[in-house]
XYZ file of N, CA and C in Angstrom:
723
model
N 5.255 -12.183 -7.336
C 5.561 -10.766 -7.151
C 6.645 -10.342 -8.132
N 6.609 -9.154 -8.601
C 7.210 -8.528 -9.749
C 7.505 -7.580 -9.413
N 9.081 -6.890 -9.809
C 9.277 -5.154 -9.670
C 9.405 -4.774 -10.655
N 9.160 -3.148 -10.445
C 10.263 -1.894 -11.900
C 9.277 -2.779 -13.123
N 7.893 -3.264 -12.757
C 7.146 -3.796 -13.811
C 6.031 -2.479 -14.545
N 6.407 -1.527 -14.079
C 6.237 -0.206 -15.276
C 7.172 0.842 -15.379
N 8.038 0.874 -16.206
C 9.614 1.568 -16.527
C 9.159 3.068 -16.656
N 7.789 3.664 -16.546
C 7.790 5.001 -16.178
C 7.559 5.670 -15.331
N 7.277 4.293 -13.954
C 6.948 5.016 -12.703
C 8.285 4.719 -12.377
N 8.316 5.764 -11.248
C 9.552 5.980 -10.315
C 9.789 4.533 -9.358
N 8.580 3.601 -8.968
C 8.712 2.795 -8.381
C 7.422 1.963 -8.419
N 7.407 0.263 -8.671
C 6.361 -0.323 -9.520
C 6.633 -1.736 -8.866
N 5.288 -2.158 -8.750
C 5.489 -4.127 -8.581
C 3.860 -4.576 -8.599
N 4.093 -5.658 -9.555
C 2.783 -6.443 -9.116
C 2.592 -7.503 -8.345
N 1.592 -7.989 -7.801
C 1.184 -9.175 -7.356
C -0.076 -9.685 -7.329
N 0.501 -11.240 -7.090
C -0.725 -11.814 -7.371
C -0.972 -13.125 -5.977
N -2.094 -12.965 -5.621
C -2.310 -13.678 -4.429
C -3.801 -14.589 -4.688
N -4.013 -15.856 -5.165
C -4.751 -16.666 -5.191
C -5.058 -15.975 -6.962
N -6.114 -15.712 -7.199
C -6.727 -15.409 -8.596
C -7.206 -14.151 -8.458
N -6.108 -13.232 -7.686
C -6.807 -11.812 -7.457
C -5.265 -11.066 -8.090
N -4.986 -10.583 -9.004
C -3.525 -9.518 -8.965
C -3.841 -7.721 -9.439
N -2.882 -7.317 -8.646
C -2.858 -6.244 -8.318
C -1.718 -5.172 -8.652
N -1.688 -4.531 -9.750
C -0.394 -3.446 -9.588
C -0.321 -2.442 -9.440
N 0.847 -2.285 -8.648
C 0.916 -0.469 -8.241
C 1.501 0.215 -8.998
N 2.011 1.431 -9.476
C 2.618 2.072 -9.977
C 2.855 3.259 -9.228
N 4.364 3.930 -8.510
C 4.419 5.236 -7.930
C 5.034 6.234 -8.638
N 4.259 7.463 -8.554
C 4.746 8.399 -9.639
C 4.831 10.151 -8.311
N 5.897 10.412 -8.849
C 6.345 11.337 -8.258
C 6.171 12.639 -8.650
N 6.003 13.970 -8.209
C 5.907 14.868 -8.743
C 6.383 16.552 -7.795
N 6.651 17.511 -7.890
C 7.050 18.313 -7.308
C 5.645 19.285 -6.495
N 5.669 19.838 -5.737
C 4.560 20.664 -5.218
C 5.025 21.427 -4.196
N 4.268 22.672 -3.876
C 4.042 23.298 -2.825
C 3.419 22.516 -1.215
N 4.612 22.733 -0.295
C 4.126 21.999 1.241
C 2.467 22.770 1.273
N 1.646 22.356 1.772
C 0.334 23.160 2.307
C 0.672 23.726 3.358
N 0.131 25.272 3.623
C 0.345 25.997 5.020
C 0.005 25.340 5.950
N -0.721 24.027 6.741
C -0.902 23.767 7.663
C -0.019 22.490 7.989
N 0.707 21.808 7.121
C 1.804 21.216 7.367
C 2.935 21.844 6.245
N 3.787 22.641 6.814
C 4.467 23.104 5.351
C 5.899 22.493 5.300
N 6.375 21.274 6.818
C 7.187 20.545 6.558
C 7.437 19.413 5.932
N 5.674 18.759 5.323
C 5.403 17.495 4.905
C 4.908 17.968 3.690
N 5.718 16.412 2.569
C 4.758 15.889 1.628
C 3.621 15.583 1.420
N 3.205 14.800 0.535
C 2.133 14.049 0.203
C 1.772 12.640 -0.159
N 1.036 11.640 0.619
C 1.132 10.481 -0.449
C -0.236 10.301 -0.528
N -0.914 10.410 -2.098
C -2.305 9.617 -2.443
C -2.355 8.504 -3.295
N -2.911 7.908 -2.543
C -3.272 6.510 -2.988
C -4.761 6.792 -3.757
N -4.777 5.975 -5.295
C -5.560 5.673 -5.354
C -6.232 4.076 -6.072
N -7.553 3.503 -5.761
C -7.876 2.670 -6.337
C -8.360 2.022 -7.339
N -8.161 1.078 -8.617
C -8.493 1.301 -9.150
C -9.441 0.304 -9.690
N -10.641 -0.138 -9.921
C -11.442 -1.642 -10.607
C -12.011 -1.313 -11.524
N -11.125 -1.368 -12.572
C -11.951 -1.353 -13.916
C -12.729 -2.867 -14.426
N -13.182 -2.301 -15.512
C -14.565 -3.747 -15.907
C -13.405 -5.281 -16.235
N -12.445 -4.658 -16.465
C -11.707 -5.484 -17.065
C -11.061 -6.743 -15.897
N -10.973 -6.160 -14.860
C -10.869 -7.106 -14.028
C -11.792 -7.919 -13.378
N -13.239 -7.913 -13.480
C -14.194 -8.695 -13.252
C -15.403 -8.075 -13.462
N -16.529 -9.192 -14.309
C -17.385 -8.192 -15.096
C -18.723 -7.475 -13.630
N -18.455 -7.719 -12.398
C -19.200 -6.862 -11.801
C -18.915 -5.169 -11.193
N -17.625 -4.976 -12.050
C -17.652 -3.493 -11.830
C -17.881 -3.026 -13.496
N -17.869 -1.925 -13.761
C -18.954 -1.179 -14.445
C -18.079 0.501 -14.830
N -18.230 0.926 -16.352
C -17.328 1.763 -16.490
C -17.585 3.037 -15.892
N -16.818 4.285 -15.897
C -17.414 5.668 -14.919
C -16.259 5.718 -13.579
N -17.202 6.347 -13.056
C -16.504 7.135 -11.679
C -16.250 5.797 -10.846
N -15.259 5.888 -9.804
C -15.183 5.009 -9.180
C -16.542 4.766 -7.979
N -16.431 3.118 -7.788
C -17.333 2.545 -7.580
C -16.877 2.612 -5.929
N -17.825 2.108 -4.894
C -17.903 2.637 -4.167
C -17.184 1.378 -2.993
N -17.025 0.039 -3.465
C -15.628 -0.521 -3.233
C -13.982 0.055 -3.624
N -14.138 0.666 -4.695
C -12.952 1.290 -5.095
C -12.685 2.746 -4.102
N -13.700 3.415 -3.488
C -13.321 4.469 -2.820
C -13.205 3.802 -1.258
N -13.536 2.961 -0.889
C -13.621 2.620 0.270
C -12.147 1.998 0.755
N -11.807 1.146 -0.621
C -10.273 0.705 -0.773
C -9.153 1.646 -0.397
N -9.803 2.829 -1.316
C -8.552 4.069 -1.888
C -8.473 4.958 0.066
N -9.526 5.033 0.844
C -9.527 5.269 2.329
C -9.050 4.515 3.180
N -9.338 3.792 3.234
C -8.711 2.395 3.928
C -7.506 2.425 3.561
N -6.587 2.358 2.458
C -5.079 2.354 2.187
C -4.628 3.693 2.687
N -5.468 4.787 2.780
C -4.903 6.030 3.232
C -4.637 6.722 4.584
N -5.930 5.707 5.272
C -5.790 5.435 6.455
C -4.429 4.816 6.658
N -4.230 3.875 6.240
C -3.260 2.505 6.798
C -1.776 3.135 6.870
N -2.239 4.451 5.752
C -0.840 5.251 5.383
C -0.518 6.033 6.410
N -1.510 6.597 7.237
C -1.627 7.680 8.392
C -0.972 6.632 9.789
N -1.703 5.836 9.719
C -1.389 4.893 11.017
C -0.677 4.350 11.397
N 0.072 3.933 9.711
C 1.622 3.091 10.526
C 2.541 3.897 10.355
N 2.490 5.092 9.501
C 3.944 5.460 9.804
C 4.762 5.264 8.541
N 4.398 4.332 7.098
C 4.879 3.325 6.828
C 6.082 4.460 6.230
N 5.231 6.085 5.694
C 6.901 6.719 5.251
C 6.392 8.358 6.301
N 7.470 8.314 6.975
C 7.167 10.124 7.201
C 6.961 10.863 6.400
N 6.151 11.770 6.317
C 5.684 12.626 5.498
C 6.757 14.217 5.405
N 7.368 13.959 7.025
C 8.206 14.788 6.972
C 9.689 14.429 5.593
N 10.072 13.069 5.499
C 11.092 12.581 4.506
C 10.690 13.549 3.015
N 9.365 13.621 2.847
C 8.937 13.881 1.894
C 9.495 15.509 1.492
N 9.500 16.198 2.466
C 10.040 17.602 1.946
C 11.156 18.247 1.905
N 11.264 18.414 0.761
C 12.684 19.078 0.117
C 13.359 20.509 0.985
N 12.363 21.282 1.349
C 12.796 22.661 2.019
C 10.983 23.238 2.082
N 11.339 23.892 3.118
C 10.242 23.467 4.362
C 9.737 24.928 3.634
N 8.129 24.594 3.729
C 7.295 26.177 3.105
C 7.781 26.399 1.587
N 8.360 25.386 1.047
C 8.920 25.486 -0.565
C 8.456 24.855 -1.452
N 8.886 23.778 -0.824
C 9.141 22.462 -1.997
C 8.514 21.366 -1.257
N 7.854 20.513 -1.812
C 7.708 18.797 -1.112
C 7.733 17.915 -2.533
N 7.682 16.848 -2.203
C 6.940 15.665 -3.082
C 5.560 15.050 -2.703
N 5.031 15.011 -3.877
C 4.157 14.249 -4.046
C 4.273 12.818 -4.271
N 3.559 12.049 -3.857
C 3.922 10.704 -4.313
C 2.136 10.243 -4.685
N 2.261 9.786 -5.998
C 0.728 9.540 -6.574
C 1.050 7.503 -6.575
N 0.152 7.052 -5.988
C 0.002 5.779 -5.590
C -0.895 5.263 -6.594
N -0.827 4.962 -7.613
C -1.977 4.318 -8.451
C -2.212 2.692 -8.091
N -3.012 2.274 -8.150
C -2.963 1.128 -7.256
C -4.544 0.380 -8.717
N -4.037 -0.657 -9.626
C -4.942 -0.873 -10.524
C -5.155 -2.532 -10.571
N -6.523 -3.146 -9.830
C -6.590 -4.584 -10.169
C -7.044 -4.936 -11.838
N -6.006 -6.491 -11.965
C -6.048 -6.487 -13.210
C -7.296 -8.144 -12.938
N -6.880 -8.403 -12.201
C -7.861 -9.573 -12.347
C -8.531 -9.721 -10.826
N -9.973 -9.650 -10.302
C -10.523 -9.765 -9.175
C -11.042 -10.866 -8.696
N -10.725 -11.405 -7.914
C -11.234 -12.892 -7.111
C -11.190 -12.809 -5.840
N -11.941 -11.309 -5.060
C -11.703 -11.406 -3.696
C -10.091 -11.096 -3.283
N -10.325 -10.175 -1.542
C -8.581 -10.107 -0.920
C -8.301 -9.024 -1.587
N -8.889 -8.270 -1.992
C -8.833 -7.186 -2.309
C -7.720 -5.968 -1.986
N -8.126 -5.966 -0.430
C -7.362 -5.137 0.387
C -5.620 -5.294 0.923
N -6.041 -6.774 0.665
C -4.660 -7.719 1.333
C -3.545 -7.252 0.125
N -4.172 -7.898 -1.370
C -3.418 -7.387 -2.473
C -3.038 -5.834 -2.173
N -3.463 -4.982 -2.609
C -3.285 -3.440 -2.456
C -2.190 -3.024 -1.531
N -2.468 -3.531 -0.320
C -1.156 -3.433 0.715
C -0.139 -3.571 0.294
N 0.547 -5.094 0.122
C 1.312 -5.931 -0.243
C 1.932 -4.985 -1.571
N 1.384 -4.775 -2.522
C 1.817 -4.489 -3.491
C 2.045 -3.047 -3.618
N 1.311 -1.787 -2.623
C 2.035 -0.542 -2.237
C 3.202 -0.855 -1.446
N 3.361 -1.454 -0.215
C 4.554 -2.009 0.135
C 5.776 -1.945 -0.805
N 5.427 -3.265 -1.267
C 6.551 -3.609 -2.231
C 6.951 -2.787 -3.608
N 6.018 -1.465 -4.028
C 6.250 -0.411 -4.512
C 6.768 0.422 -4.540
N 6.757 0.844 -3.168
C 7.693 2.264 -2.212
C 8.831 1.533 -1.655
N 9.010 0.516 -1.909
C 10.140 -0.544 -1.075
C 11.250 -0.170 -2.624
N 10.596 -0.176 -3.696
C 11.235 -0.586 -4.913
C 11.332 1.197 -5.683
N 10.706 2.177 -5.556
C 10.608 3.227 -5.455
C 12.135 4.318 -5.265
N 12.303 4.946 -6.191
C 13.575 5.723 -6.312
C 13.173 7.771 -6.232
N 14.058 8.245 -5.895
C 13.530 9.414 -5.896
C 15.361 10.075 -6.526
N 14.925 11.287 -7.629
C 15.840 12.020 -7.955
C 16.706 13.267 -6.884
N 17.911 13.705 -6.744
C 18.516 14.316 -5.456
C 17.630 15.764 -6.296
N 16.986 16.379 -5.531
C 16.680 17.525 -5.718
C 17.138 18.943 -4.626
N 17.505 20.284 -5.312
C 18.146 20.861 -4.807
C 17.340 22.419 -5.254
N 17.290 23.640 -4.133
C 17.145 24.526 -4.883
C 17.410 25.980 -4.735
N 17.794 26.277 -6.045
C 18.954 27.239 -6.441
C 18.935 28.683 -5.746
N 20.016 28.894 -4.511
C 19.527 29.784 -4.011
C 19.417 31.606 -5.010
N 20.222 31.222 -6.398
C 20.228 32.308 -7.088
C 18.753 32.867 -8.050
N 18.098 31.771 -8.480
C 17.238 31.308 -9.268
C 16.038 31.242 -8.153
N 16.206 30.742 -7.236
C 14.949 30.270 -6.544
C 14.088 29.201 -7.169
N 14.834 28.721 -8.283
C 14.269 27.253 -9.197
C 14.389 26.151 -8.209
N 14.086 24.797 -8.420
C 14.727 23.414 -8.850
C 14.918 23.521 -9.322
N 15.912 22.591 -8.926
C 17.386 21.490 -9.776
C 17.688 20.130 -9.273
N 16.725 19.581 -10.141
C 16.442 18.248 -10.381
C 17.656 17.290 -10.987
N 18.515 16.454 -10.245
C 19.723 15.669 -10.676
C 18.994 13.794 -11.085
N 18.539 13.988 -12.221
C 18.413 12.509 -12.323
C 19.161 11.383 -12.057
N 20.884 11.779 -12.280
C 21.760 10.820 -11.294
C 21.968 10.317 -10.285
N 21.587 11.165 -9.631
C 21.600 10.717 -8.278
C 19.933 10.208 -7.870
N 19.802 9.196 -7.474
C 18.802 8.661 -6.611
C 18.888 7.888 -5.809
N 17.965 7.585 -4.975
C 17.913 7.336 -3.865
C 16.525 6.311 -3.548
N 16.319 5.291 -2.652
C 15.389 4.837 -2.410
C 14.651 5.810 -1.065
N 13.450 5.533 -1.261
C 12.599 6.314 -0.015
C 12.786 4.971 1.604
N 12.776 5.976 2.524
C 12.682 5.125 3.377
C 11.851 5.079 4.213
N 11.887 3.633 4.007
C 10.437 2.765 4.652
C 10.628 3.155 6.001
N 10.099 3.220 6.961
C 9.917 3.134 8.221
C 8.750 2.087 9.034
N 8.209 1.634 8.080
C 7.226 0.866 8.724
C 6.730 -0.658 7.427
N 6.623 -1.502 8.252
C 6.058 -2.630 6.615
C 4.518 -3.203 7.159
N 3.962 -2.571 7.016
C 2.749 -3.166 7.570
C 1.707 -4.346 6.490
N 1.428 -5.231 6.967
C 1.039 -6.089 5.946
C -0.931 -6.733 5.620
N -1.729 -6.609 5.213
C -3.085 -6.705 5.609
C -3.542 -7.869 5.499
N -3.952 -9.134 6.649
C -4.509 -9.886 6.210
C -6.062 -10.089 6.534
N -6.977 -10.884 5.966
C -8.573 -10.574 5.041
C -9.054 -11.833 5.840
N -10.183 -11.683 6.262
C -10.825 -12.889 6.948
C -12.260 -13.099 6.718
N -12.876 -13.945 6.530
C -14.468 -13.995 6.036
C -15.081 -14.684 7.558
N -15.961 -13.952 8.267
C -16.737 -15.045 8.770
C -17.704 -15.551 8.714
N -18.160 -16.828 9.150
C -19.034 -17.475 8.848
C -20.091 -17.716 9.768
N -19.296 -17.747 10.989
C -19.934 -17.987 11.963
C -18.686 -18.060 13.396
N -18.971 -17.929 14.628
C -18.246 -17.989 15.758
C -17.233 -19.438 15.192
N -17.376 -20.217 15.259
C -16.160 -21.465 14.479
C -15.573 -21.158 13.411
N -16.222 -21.064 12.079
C -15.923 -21.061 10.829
C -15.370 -19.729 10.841
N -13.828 -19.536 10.113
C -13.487 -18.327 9.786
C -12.263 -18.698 8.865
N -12.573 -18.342 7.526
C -11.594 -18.312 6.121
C -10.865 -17.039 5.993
N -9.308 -17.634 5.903
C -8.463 -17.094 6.084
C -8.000 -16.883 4.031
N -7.615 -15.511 3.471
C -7.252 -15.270 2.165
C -8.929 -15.463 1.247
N -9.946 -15.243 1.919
C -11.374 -15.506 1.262
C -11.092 -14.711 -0.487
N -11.567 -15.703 -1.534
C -12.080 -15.585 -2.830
C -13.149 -14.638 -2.881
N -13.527 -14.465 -4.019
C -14.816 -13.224 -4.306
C -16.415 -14.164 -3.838
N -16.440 -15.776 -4.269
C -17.411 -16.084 -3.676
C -17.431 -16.313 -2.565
N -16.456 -16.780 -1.847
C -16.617 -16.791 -0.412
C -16.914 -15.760 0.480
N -16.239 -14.697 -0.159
C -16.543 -13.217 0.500
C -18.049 -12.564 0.796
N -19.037 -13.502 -0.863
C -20.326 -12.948 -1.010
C -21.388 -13.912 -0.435
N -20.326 -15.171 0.588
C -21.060 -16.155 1.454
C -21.055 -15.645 2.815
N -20.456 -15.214 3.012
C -19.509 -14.789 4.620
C -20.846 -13.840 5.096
N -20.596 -13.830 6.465
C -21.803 -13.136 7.091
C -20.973 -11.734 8.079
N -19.747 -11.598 7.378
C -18.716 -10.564 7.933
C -17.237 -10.758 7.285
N -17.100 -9.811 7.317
C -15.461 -9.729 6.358
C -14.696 -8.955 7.570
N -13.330 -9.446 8.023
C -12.472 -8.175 8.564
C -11.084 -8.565 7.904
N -10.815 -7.427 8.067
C -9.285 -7.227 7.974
C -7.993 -6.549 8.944
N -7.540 -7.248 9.057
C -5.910 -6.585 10.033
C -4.937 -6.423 9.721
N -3.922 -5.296 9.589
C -3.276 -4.798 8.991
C -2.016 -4.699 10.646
N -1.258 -5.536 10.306
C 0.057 -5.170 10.823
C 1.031 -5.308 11.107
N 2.037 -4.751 11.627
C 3.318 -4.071 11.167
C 4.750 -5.643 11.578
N 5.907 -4.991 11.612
C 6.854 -5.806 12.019
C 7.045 -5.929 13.210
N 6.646 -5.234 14.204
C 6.821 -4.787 15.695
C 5.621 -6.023 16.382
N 4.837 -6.803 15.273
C 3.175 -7.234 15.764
C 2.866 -6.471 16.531
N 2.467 -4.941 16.080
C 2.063 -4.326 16.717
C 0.186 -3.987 15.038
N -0.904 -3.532 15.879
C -1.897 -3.568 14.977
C -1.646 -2.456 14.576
N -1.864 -2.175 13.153
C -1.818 -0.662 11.977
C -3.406 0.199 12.601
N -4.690 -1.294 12.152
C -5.669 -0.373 11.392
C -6.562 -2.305 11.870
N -7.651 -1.800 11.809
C -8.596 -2.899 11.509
C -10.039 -2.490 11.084
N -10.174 -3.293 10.183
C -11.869 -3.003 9.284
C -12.235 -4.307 9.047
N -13.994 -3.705 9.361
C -14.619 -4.633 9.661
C -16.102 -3.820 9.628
N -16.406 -3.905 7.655
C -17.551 -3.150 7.316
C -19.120 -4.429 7.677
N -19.711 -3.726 9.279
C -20.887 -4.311 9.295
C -20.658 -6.385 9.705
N -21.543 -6.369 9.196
C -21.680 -8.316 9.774
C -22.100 -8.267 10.840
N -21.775 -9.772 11.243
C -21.984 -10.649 12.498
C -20.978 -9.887 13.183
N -21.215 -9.786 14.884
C -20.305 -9.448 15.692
C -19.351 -10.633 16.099
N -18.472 -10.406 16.758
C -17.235 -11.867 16.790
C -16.538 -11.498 18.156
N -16.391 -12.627 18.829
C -16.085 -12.727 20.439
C -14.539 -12.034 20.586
N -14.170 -11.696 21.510
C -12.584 -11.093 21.640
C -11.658 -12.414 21.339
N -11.988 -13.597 21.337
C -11.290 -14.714 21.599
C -10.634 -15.082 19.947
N -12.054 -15.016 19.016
C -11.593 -15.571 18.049
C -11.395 -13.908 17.055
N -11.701 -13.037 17.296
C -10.736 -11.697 17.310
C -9.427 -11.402 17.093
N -8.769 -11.588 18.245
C -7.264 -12.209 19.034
C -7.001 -13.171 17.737
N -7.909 -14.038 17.725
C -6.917 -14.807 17.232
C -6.818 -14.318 15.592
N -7.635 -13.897 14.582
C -7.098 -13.505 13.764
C -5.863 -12.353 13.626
N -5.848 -11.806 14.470
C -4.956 -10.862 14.652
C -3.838 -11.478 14.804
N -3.839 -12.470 15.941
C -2.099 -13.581 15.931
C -2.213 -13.807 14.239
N -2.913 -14.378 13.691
C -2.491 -15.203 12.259
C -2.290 -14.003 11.795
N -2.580 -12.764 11.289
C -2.214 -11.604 10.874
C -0.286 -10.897 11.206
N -0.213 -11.558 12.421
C 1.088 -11.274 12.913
C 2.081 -11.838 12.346
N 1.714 -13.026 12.406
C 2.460 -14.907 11.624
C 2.686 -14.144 9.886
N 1.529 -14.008 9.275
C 1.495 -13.772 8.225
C 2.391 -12.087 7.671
N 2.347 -11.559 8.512
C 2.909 -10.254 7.796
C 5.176 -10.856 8.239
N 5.050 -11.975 9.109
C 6.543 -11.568 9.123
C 6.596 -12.575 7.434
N 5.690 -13.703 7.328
C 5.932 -14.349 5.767
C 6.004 -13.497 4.747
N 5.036 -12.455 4.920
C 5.038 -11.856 3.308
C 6.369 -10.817 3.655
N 6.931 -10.315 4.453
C 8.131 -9.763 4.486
C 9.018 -10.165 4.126
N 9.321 -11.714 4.812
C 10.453 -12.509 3.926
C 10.510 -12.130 2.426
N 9.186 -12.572 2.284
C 8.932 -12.808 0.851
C 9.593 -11.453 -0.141
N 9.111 -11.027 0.506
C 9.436 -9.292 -0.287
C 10.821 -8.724 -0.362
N 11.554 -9.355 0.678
C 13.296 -9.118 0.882
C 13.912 -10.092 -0.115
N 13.178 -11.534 -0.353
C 13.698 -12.510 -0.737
C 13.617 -11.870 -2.691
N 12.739 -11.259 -2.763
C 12.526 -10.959 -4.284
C 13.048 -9.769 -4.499
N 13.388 -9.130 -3.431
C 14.149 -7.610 -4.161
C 15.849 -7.790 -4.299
N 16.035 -9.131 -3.620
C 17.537 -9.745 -3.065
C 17.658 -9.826 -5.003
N 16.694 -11.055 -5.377
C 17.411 -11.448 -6.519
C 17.155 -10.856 -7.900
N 16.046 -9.996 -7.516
C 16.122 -8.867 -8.765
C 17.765 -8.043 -8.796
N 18.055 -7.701 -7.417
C 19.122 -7.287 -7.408
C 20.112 -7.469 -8.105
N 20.210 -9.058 -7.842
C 21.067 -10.203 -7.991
C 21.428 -10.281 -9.466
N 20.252 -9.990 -10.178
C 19.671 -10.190 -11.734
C 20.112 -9.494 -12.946
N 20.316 -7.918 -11.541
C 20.681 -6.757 -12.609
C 21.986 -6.541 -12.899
């Protein structure tokens, strides 16, 4: 895991989990609240699989794993909480932020979803915002690049990816071929509380509540590891600078 690994987004990290890596880039921008929430921002995520990361995607519009990704993360965004949307606005019926989530795999080997998480996480974790203010004479912004600030997280929700095979057999971090062996894919997404975000689970074999449950415990186990992990690397970037 890597931060501030693109010096023109506001907030940036890659990762890489088995032979799959993934980087985000967050880019910020000013906007009008929408009349039907005019106290909240915005955050869009989007996904990205170009050819370059494995030769079965294909150049053009996004592919229809890539939109399913870019929903699923937007969902995950709605469900946990991970930033209020209310944080997001500057002065209510005025001003908000946007926050544009580019989210681009550079190399694909399966875990798709797990990457993407992990690495928006650790994006908006690493993510700075300028003090913005506005002028009650002017009715402008006034944008202070000195002053910044990190956004705050409220939620760390983490996704882990499961292939099944069958009621016994179930691979935990599944590769791209294992994924295209599996007779069901799910995923569980959640938080620090082990409380569940979100769960997907496009089609397959159906799967008993028992061994259900239990991916969800290993999902629990696993999101407090990759948290460590993520405190432990922003500690010594810190440390660094």
């Amino acid at each position: 895991m890597v931060f501030s690994s693109i010096n023109t987004a506001e907030g940036s990290a890659l990762v890489k989990i088995g032979n799959t890596t993934v980087i985000c880039g967050i880019k910020a921008e000013l906007a009008l609240p929408s009349s039907d929430a005019p106290d909240k921002g915005y955050i869009v995520p989007n996904v990205d699989l170009p050819p370059l990361c494995s030769s079965r995607f294909r150049p053009g519009p996004p592919g229809e794993q890539a939109q399913t990704a870019s929903q699923f993360i937007a969902d995950v965004i709605d469900s946990s909480n991970i930033i209020k949307k209310e944080d997001l606005c500057i002065e209510k019926s005025k001003l908000c932020w946007v926050l544009y989530c580019d989210i681009m795999c550079l190399d694909y080997d399966g875990n798709l979803l797990d990457a993407c998480i992990i690495t928006l996480l650790a994006a908006l974790k690493n993510a700075q915002l300028p003090k913005v203010t506005i002028n009650k004479e002017t009715d402008l912004a006034e944008v202070e690049l000195q002053h910044k600030r990190h956004l705050q997280i409220r939620c760390h929700p983490v996704a882990s990816s499961f292939a099944v095979f069958d009621d016994t057999v179930i691979i935990v971090d599944p590769t791209a071929e294992e994924e295209s062996l599996c007779r069901a894919l799910l995923t569980a997404v959640t938080d620090e509380d082990d409380q569940l975000c979100a769960l997907h689970k496009p089609g397959g074999i159906s799967l008993s509540a028992e061994k259900l449950q239990d991916c969800i415990s290993r999902a629990v186990t696993r999101n407090r590891e990759i948290s460590k992990l993520i405190d432990k690397v922003i500690q010594s970037t810190e440390m660094s600078k």
